[in-house]
């Protein structure tokens, strides 16, 4: 019943002798607890978050549902503790997915000097420092024949600011697999990024919460964009969704907003607004005028 | 005619043989060009900014007026190039002033490894990393008899997150010189931080610009808060002003918002909103409800 997820775009992957997430056919996602305190802290975050009455209901929908932890046979064949979550892709057929790690810094102030040095190097090499976020994974559905545009991880880890912009355009284009020197047509941008239920509207709802919430600091956390190209082409809603994932480095907010996450989120919002503006929508100060 | 400014709270100070800013009695402020490319870059910023038609008029008021550069006899007695600016304190009698360096990182992505290491150390030691800003200087007018509460720089450089909050309260209190274990009364908060012309309203106007502007990245730049306690006690407007200063590390925005400055600014806005909320104003998502 357990299998390797079809639509993973970032993070550890399960394989022969390799520890990675599994899914079942009831819509649950089993994420192996990471080693050291990282795994324990991610589980602790889910425990805290799922019972925290200060988190508004309209914000909970941006987080995977948490079903506790479970010791079970892992992808390696041996028993291992897992965090049991909602499988975000379970109800989707051919999801286009983008994983974006938010923040110009991916370390928390309490991390060790060695860990900070390691993160800082990757933050400077990637677009984290310049853009306030970096692309961690991507798959864009083309059609049944060609499948997905899914650049490999080495390519993604090396891309610069201009490539990030191009890939945010490719994500909502009918020609995503074209060469980088072709301008992506962004023909799906209004259905996916725009509109009252689109990705920009969801990011703005998250932004309003981040301007105020001082409970958690989401260090090294990602936002996931998902939609169904098939639905858009059939004239239906794109079913665009924004989710937050990866909470192994969340720390207490201690009465201070998560200015690092918020800054990166605002930068991403500006990129998305630019694409909508370019394709004929008007956006002012990050506020979509519909 | 030239003299050492009365109300400087941070930065290099002029003195016997020491290079520092001078003011004249016509309301001009002469800032010695810093050594290396730092000084040249600050002058270049003022040149660019003062002629940039993309900067909206309502934003220009947050910057000192720029009158060019001038080689003149410096505070050391020898000729030195200076940046000539508006003296922000020239029309004030007993200004309360706070200098806050914005951003959880004070270095730009193009800085050298050695400079980044030096800045990172100070960012981690101070509240920059935790709060997204740090206090650089402070003077609070008490009364004619006692003069100013003006903690020394060593004290200011060592203060932690809780002390920052206390000092933001002291700044708008009638009892600023009391010991730290006394809760500042914040009796001037509504006049200084609140209202349609108060500091919060000005910060929110700047925030809206920073959510959209991609021209400049204001690395290691400060916001200055200024007001006149005497005016408030006489029932007049506090004449509260927010200004941006210190542009030696500004870099080009290259189409990306200044997420580092914006994040820190939002964190500061939340601190100010918290004080207004505590003192009976309501603030939601950083928006002041008046």
XYZ file of C-alpha atoms in Angstrom, chain B residues 13 39 51 54 73 90 92 99 109 113 124 128 136 157 159 161 163 177 186 191 203 205 208 217 221 231 238 245 257:
29
model
C 31.875 62.691 15.912
C 32.338 58.079 0.736
C 17.707 63.384 -9.878
C 11.021 57.408 -10.365
C 38.239 72.943 5.993
C 18.445 72.937 12.688
C 14.481 72.059 16.512
C 18.656 56.345 15.322
C 25.662 40.723 -1.464
C 34.201 38.136 2.512
C 24.640 38.583 15.518
C 19.898 43.021 14.031
C 22.358 52.990 17.038
C 25.628 48.599 21.343
C 21.358 46.166 24.507
C 15.650 42.698 22.447
C 15.935 46.731 26.188
C 15.443 58.568 32.931
C 4.434 56.022 27.360
C 1.000 62.191 20.076
C 6.578 54.284 8.649
C 3.913 55.222 4.039
C 4.158 50.846 1.001
C 18.813 48.460 -1.649
C 20.832 52.537 6.393
C 5.459 71.086 21.845
C 4.706 66.744 18.378
C 20.055 58.561 6.680
C 12.617 44.890 -3.721
